[in-house]
CSV table of C-alpha atoms in Angstrom, one decimal:
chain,number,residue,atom,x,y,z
A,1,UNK,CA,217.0,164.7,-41.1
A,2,UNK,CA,219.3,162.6,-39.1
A,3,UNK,CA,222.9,165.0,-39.5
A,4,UNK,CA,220.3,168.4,-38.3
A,5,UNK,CA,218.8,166.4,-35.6
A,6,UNK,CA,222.9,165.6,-34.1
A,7,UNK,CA,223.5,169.1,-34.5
A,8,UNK,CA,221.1,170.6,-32.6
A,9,UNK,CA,221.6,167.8,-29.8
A,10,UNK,CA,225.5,168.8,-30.0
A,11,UNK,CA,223.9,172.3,-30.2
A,12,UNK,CA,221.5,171.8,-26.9
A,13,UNK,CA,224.5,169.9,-25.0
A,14,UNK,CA,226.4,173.4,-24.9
A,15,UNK,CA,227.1,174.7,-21.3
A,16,UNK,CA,228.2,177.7,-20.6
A,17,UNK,CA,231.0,176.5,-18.1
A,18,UNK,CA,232.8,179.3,-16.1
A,19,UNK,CA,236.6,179.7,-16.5
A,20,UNK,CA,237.4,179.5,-12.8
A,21,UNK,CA,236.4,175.7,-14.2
A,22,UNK,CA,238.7,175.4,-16.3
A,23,UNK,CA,241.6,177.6,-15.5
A,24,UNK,CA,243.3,178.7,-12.8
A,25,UNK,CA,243.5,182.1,-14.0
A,26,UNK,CA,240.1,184.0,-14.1
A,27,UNK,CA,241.8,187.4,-14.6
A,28,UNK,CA,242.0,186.6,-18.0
A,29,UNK,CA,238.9,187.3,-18.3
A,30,UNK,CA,238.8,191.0,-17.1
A,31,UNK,CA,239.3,193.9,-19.3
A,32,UNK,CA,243.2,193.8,-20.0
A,33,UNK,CA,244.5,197.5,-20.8
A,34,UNK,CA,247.8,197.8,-22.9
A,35,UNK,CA,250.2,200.5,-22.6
A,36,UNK,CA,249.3,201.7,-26.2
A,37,UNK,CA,245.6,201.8,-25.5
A,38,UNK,CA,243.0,200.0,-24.1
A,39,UNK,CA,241.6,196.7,-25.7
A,40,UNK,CA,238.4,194.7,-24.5
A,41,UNK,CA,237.4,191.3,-25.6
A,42,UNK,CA,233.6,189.7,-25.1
A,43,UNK,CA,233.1,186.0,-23.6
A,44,UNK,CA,230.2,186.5,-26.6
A,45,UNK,CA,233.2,186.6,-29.2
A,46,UNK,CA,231.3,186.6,-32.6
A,47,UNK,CA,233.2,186.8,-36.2
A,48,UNK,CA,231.1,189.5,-38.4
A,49,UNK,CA,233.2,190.1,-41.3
A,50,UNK,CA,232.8,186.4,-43.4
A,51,UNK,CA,230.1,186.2,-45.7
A,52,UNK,CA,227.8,183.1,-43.8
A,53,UNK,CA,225.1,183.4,-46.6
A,54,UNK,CA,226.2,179.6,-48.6
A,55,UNK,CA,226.9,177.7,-45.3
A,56,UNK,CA,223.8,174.8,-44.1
A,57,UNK,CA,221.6,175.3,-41.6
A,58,UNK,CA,224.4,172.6,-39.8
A,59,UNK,CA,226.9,174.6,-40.3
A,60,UNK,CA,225.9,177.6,-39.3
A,61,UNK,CA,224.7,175.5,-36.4
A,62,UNK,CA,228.0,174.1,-35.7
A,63,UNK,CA,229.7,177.6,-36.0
A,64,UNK,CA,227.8,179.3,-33.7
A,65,UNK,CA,228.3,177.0,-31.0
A,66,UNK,CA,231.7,176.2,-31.3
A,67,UNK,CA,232.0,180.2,-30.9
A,68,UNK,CA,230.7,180.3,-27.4
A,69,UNK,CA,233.2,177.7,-26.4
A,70,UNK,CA,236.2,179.5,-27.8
A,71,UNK,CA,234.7,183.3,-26.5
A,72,UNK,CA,235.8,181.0,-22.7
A,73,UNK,CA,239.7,181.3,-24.1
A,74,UNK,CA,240.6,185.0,-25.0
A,75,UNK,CA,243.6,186.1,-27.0
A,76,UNK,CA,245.6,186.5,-23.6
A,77,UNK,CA,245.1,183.2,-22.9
A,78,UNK,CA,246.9,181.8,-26.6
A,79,UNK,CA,249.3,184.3,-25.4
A,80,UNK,CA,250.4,182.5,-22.3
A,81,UNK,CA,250.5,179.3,-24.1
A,82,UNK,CA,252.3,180.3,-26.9
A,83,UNK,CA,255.1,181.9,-24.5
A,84,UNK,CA,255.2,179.1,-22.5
A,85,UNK,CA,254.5,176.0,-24.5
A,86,UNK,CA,251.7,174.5,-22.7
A,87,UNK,CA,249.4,172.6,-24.3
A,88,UNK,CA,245.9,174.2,-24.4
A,89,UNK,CA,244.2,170.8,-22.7
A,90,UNK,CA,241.2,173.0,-21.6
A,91,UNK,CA,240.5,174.0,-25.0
A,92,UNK,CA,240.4,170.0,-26.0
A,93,UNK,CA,238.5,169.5,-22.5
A,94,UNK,CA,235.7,172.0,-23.2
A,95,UNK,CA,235.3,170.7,-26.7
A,96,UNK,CA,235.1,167.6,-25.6
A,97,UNK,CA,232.8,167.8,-22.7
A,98,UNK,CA,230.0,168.7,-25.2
A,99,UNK,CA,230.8,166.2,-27.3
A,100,UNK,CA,232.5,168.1,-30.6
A,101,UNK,CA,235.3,165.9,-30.9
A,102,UNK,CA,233.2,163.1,-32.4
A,103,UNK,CA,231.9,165.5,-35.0
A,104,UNK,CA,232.8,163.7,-38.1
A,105,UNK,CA,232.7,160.2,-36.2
A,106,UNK,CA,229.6,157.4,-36.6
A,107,UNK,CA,226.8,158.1,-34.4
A,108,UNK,CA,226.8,154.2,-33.3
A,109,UNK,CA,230.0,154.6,-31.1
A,110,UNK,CA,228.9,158.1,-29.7
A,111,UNK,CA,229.9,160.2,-32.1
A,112,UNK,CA,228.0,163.2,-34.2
A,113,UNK,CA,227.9,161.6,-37.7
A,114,UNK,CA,228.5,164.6,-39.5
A,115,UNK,CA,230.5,165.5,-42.4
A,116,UNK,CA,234.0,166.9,-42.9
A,117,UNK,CA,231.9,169.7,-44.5
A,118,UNK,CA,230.8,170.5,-40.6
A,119,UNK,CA,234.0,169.7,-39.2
A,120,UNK,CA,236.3,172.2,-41.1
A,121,UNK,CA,233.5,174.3,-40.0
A,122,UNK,CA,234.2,174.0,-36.5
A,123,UNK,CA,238.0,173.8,-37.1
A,124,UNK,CA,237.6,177.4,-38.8
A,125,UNK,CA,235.6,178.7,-35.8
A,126,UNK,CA,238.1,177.5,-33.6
A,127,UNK,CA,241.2,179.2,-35.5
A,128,UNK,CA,239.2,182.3,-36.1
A,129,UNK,CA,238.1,183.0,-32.5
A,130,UNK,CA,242.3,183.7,-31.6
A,131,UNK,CA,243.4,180.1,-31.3
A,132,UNK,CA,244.9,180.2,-34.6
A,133,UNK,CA,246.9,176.9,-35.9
A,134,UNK,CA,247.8,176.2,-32.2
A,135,UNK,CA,244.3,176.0,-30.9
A,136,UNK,CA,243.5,174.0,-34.0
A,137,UNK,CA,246.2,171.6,-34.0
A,138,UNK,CA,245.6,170.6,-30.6
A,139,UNK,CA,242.3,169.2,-31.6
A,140,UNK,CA,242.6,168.4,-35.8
A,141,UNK,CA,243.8,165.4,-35.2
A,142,UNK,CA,241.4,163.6,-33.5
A,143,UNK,CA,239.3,164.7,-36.8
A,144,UNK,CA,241.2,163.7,-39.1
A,145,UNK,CA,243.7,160.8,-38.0
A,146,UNK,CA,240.5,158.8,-37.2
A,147,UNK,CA,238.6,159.5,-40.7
A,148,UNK,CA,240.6,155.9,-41.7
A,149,UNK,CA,239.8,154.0,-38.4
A,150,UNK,CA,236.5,155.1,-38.9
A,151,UNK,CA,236.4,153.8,-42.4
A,152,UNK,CA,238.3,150.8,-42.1
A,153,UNK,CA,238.6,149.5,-38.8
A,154,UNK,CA,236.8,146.6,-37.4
A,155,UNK,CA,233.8,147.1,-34.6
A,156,UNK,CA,236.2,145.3,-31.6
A,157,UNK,CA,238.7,148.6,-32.9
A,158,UNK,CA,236.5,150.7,-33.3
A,159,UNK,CA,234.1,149.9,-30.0
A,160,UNK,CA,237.4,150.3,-27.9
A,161,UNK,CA,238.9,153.2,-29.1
A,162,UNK,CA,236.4,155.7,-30.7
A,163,UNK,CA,234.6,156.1,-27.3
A,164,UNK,CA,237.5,157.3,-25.6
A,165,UNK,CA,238.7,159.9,-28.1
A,166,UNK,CA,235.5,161.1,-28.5
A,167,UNK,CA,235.5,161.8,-24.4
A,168,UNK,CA,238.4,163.2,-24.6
A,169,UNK,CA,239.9,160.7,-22.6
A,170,UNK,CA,242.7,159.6,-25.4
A,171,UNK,CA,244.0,162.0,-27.7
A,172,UNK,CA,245.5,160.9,-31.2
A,173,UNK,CA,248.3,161.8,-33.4
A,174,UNK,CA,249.5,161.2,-36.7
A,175,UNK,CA,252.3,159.3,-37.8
A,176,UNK,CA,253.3,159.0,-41.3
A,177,UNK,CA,256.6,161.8,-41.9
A,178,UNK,CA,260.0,160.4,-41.6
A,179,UNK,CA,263.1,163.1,-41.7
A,180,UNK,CA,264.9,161.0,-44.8
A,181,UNK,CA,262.1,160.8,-47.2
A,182,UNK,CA,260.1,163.9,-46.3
A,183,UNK,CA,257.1,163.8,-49.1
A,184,UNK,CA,258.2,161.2,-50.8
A,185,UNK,CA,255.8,158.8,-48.8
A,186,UNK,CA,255.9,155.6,-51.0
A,187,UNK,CA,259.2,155.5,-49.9
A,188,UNK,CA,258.4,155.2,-46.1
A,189,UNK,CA,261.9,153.5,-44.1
A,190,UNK,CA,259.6,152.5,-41.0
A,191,UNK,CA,259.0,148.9,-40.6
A,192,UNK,CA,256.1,146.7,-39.0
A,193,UNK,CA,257.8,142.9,-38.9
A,194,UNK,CA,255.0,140.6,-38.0
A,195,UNK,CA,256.3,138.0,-35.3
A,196,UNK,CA,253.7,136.1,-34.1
A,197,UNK,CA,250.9,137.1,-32.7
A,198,UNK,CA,252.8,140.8,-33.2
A,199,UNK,CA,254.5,143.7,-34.7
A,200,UNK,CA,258.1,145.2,-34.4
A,201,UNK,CA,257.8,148.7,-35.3
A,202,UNK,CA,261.4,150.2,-36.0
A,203,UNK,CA,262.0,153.6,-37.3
A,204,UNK,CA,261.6,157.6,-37.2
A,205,UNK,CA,259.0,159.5,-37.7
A,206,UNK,CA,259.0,163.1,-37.6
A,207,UNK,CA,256.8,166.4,-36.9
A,208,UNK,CA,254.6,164.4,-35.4
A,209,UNK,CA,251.9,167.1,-33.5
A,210,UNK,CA,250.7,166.4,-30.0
A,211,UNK,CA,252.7,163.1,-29.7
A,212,UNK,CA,253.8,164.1,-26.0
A,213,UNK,CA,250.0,164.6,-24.5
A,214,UNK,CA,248.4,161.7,-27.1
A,215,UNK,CA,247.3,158.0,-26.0
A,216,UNK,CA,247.0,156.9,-29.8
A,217,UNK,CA,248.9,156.7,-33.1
A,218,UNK,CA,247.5,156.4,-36.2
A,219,UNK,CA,250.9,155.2,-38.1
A,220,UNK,CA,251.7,154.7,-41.4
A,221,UNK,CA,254.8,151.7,-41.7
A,222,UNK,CA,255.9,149.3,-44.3
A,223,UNK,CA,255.2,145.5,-43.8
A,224,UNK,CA,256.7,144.3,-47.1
A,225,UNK,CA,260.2,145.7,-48.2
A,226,UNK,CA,260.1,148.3,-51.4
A,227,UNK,CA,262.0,145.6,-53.4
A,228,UNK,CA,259.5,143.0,-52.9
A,229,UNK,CA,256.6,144.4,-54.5
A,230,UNK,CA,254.9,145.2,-58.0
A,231,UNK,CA,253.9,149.5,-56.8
A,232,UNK,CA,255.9,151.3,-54.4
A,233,UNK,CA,252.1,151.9,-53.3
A,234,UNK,CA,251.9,148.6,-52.1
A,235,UNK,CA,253.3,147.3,-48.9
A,236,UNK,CA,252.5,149.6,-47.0
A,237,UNK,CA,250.3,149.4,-43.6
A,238,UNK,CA,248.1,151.5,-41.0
A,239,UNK,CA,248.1,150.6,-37.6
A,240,UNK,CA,246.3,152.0,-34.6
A,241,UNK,CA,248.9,152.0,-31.7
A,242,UNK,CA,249.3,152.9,-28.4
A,243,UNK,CA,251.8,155.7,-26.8
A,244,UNK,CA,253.9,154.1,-24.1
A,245,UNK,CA,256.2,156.4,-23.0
A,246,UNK,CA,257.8,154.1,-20.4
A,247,UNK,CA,258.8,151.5,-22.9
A,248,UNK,CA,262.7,152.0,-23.6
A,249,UNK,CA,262.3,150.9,-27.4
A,250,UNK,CA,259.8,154.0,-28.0
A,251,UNK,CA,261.7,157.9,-27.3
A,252,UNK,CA,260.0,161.3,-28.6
A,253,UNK,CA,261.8,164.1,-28.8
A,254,UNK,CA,260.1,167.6,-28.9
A,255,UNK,CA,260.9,169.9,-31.3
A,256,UNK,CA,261.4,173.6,-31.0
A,257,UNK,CA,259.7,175.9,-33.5
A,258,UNK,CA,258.7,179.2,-35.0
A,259,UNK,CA,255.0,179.1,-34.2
A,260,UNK,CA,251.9,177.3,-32.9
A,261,UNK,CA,254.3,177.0,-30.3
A,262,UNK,CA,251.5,175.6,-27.6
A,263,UNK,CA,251.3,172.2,-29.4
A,264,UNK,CA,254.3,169.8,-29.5
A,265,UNK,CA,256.1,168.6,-32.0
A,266,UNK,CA,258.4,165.7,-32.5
A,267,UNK,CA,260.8,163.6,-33.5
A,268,UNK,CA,259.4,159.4,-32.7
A,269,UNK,CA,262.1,157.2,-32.4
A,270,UNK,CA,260.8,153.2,-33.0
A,271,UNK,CA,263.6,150.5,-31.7
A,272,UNK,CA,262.1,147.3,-31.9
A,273,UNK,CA,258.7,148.7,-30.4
A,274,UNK,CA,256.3,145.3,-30.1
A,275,UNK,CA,252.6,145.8,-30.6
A,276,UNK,CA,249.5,143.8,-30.9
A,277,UNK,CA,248.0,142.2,-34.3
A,278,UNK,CA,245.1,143.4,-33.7
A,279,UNK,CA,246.6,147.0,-34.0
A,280,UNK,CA,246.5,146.5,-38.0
A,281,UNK,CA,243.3,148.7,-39.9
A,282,UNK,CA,242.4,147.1,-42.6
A,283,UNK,CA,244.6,144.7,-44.6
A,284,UNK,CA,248.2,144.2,-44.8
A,285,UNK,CA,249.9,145.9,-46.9
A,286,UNK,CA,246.9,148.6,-48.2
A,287,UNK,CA,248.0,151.0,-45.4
A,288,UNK,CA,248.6,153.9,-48.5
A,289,UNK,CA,244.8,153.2,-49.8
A,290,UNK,CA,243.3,153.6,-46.4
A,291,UNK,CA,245.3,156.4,-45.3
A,292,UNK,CA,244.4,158.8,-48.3
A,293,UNK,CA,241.1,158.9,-46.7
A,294,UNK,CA,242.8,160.9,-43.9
A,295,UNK,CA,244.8,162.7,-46.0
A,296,UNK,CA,242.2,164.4,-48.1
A,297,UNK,CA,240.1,165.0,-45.2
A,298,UNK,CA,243.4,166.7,-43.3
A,299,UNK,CA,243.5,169.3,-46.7
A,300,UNK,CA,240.0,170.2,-45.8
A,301,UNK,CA,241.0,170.9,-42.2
A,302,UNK,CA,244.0,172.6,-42.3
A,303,UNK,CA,242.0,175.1,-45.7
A,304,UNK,CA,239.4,175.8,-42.8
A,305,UNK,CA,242.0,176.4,-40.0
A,306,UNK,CA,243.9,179.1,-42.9
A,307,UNK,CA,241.0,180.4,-43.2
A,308,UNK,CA,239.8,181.0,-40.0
A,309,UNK,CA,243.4,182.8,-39.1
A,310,UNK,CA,243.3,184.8,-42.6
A,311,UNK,CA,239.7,186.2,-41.3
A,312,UNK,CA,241.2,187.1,-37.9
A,313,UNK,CA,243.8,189.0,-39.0
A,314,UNK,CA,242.0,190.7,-41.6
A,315,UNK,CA,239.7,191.7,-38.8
A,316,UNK,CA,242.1,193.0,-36.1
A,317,UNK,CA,244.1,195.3,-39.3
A,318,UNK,CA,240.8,196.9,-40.0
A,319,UNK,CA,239.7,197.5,-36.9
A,320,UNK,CA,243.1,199.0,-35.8
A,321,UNK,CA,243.3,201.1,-38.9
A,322,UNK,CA,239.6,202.7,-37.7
A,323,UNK,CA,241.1,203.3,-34.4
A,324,UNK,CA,244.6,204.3,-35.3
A,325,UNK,CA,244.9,207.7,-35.7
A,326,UNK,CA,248.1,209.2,-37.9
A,327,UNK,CA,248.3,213.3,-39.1
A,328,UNK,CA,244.9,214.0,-37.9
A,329,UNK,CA,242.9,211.1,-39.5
A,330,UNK,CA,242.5,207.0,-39.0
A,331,UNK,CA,245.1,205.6,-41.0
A,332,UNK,CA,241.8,203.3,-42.8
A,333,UNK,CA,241.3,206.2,-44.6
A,334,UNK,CA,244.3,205.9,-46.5
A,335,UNK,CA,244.3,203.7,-49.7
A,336,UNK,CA,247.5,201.9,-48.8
A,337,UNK,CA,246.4,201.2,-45.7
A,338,UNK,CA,242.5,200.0,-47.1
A,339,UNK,CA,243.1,198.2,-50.5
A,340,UNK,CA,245.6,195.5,-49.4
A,341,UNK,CA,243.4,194.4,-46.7
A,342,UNK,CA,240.0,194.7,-49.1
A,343,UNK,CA,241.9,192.5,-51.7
A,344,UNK,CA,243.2,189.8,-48.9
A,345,UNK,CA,240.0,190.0,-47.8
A,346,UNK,CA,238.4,189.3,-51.2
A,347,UNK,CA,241.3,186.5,-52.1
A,348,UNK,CA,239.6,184.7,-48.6
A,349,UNK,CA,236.0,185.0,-49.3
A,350,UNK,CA,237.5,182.8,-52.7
A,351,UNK,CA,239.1,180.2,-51.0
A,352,UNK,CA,236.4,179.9,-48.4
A,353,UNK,CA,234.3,179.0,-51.6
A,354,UNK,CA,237.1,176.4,-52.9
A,355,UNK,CA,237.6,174.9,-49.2
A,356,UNK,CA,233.5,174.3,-48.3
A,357,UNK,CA,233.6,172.8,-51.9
A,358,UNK,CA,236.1,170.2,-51.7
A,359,UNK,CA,234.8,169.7,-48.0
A,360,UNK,CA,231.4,168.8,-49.6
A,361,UNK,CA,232.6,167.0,-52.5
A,362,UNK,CA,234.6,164.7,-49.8
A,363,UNK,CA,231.4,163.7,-47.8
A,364,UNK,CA,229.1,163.3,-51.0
A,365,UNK,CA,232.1,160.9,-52.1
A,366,UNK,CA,230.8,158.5,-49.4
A,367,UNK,CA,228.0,157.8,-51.2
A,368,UNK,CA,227.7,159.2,-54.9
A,369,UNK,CA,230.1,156.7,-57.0
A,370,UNK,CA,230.1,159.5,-59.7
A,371,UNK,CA,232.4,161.2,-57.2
A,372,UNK,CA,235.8,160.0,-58.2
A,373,UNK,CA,238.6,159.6,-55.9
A,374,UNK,CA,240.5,161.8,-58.6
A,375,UNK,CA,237.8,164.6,-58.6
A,376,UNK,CA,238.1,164.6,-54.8
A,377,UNK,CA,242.1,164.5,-54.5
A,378,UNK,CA,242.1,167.9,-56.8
A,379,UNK,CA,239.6,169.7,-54.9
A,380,UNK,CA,240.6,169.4,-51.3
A,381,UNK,CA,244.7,170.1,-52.2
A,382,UNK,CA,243.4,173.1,-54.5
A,383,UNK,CA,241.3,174.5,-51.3
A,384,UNK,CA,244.5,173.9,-49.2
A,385,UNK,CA,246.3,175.5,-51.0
A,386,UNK,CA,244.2,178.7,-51.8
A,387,UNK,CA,242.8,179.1,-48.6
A,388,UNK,CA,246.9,179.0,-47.1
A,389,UNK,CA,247.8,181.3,-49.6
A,390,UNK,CA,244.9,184.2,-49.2
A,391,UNK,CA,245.1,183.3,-45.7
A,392,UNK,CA,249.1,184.7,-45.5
A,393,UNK,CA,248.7,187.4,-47.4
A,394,UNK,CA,245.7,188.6,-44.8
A,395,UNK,CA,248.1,187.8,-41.9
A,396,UNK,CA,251.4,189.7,-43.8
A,397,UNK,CA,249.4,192.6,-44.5
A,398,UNK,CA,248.0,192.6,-40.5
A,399,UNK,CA,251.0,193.0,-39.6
A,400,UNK,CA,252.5,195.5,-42.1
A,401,UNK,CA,248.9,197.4,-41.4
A,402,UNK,CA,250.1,197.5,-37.8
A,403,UNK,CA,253.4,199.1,-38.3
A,404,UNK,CA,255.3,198.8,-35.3
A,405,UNK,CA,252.7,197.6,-33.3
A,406,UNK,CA,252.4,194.7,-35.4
A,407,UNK,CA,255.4,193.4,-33.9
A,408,UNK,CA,254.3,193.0,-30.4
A,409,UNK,CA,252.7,190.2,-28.9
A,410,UNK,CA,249.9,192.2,-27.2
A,411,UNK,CA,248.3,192.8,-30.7
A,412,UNK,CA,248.2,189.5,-31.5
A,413,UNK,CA,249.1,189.8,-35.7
A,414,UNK,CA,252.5,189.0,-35.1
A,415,UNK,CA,251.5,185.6,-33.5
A,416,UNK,CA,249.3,185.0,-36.7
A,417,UNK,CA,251.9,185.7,-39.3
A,418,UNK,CA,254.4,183.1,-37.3
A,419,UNK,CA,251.8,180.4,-37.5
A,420,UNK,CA,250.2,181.3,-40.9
A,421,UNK,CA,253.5,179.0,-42.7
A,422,UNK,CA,252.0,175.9,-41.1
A,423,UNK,CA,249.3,175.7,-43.3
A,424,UNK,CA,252.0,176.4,-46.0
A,425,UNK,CA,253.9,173.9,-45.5
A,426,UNK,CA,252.2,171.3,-44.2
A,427,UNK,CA,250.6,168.5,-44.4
A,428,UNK,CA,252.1,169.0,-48.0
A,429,UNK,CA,253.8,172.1,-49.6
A,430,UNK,CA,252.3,174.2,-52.0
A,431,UNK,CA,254.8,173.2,-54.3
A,432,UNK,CA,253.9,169.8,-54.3
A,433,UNK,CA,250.1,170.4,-55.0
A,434,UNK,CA,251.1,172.3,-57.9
A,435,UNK,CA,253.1,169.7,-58.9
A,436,UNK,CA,249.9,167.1,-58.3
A,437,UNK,CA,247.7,169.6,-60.7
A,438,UNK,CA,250.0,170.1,-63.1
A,439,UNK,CA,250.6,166.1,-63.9
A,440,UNK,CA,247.0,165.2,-63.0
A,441,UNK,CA,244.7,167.8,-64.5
A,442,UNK,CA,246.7,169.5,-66.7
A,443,UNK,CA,248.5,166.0,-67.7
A,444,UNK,CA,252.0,167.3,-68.2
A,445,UNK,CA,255.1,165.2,-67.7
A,446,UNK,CA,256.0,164.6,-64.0
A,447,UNK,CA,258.7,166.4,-62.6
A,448,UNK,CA,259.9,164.4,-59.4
């Protein structure tokens, strides 16, 4: 079948490139001793501990590959970039060089054709090998913010920019937050004036990820003013845009943060920015329609990322509580020490289940119209938000399995519980999916 046959050419493409290649830095690839004990890593880094036994042959496919890329960056290396801030561009190189970042994108402009079922896949195996949310952010959204252009865009858009993110050439981020509306997204304050053969593009958008190292925008602005139309849904527009950080009327701002602190965040600033007609998607004015395509696919994602990082840290508390010995015996043997982590475990395996679900339901949406858009909304913010929430209980009791040591940097948990909130929190709070479930499956009154 076609989507096996891209896999294992993806699969064959794999080279095994050597890190003086791709970092300056080859002695982070040595055995690294700490000063409370020794730790060794393997460049064949493989995850043992999820159950693999309902995954396809694809993505099992996809998984295994996307495994020997990451075993090239080892924890000391998401170290380093964490303390410092740099962006992990030879992660995104790597991936890109053997063609993973057109995983979910159509096979006729060079990408994979796979599903979002695959691609939460890899954006699992990429967390879960040590590159937690930063690792994943710095690649997500190239997955996700092009799900819509994919969809919607016309060939002349899509000839001339799919190419070059798949390449790795361009890099893409997502702009749809603004800092004074937050959630509340029908309610969008940027504006796209058409002027000619043009758009102005004033406003603010805010935690926008990888904005200072991307080439595109995928933004989300209003054409037609709140007032003037029937839905707060309509009037809204997507555009495809480029970055141009030398143009006066366009400023980002980074923003510091808690964790994932190798990717960027920011604050975009829009005075009067001009771009091209021809960077609308779709029509004017449906820019909310086309967008939810994104969305839903981003919930699949970031459950997959969540997981990945839940898994990890799950992982490094057992195998420090076989090592660790306390009063004559491995503190593993000790219930308080085994039963939280067998029950975070357990709550994972669960949302793993609810994420590869929606994930699935999402690509068989495509083309099964007994798949409703309603059906597919529930699922894929249900699967975020189970797999975020099993996924920071493994991560709180890593840490707390740790003791003390799970408060230093060299044992990795305590990077994991500072990037576990993203998932959280974002793209849309847990509080906000229940609010979503309770109105539209339970059908009770709406409370905002």
């Amino acid at each position: 079948m076609p989507t096996r046959q891209c896999v294992n050419r993806l699969s064959r493409q794999l080279s095994f490139k050597s890190w003086s290649t791709i970092s300056s830095q080859p002695r982070l690839l040595q055995q690294t001793t700490f000063n409370h004990g020794k730790r060794h890593f393997s460049v064949t880094w493989k995850c043992r501990m999820m159950e693999t036994s309902c995954f396809t042959e694809e993505q099992l496919t996809v998984r295994e590959a996307i495994q020997k890329i990451c075993a090239q960056f080892p924890n000391e290396y998401w170290q380093q970039h964490d303390q410092t801030e740099t962006d992990p561009k030879e992660l995104h190189a790597a991936l890109a060089a053997d063609g993973w970042l057109g995983i979910a994108l159509p096979e006729e402009f060079g990408g994979a054709g796979l599903g979002i079922s695959e691609a939460t896949m890899m954006m699992q195996t990429i967390s879960q090998s040590g590159a937690g949310m930063a690792g994943a952010q710095s690649i997500h959204g190239n997955v996700y913010a092009t799900q819509p252009l994919a969809k919607f865009g016309n060939k002349e858009q899509l000839q001339s920019t799919i190419p070059n993110i798949i390449s790795g050439k361009w890099r893409v981020c997502f702009g749809v937050t603004e800092p004074n509306t937050g959630l509340d997204t029908l309610r969008l304050r940027t504006t796209a004036t058409r002027k000619g053969d043009k758009y102005i593009i004033t406003g603010q958008k805010i935690w926008i990820t990888c904005a200072q190292v991307a080439s595109k925008m995928i933004l989300l602005a209003r054409t037609t003013p709140l007032e003037n139309v029937k839905k707060p849904s309509e009037g809204l527009s997507m555009f495809c845009i480029d970055i141009d950080r030398s143009n006066p009327a366009l400023e980002l701002k980074r923003i510091k943060k808690m964790g994932g602190r190798a990717v960027d965040a920011n604050e975009v600033f829009f005075d009067h920015y001009e771009v091209p007609e021809n960077t609308l998607v779709g029509e004017e004015g449906q820019g909310f329609k086309i967008i939810l395509h994104g969305m839903n696919a981003e919930r699949c994602l970031l459950a997959g990322e969540a997981l990945g990082l839940g898994y990890a840290a799950v992982e490094k508390a057992a195998q420090y509580a076989r090592e660790r010995v306390v009063f004559g015996r491995p503190i593993g043997k000790n219930q308080a020490i085994a039963h939280p982590l067998a029950d975070a475990y357990m709550n994972l395996e669960a949302a793993k289940l609810a994420a590869y679900h929606a994930a699935r339901l999402y690509d068989r949406s495509r083309t099964d119209p007994t798949i409703s858009a309603h059906a597919v909304g529930v699922a894929c913010n249900s699967a975020k938000y189970l797999a975020a929430e099993a996924a920071f209980k493994a991560c709180e009791r890593a840490v707390m399995s740790h003791g003390g040591m799970g408060y230093a940097m060299e044992y990795d948990v305590e990077r994991y519980m500072r990037e576990i909130f993203v998932p959280r929190i974002a793209p849309i709070s847990r509080e906000m999916i229940l609010n979503f479930v309770s109105e539209k499956v339970l059908e009770l009154p709406r409370s905002y």
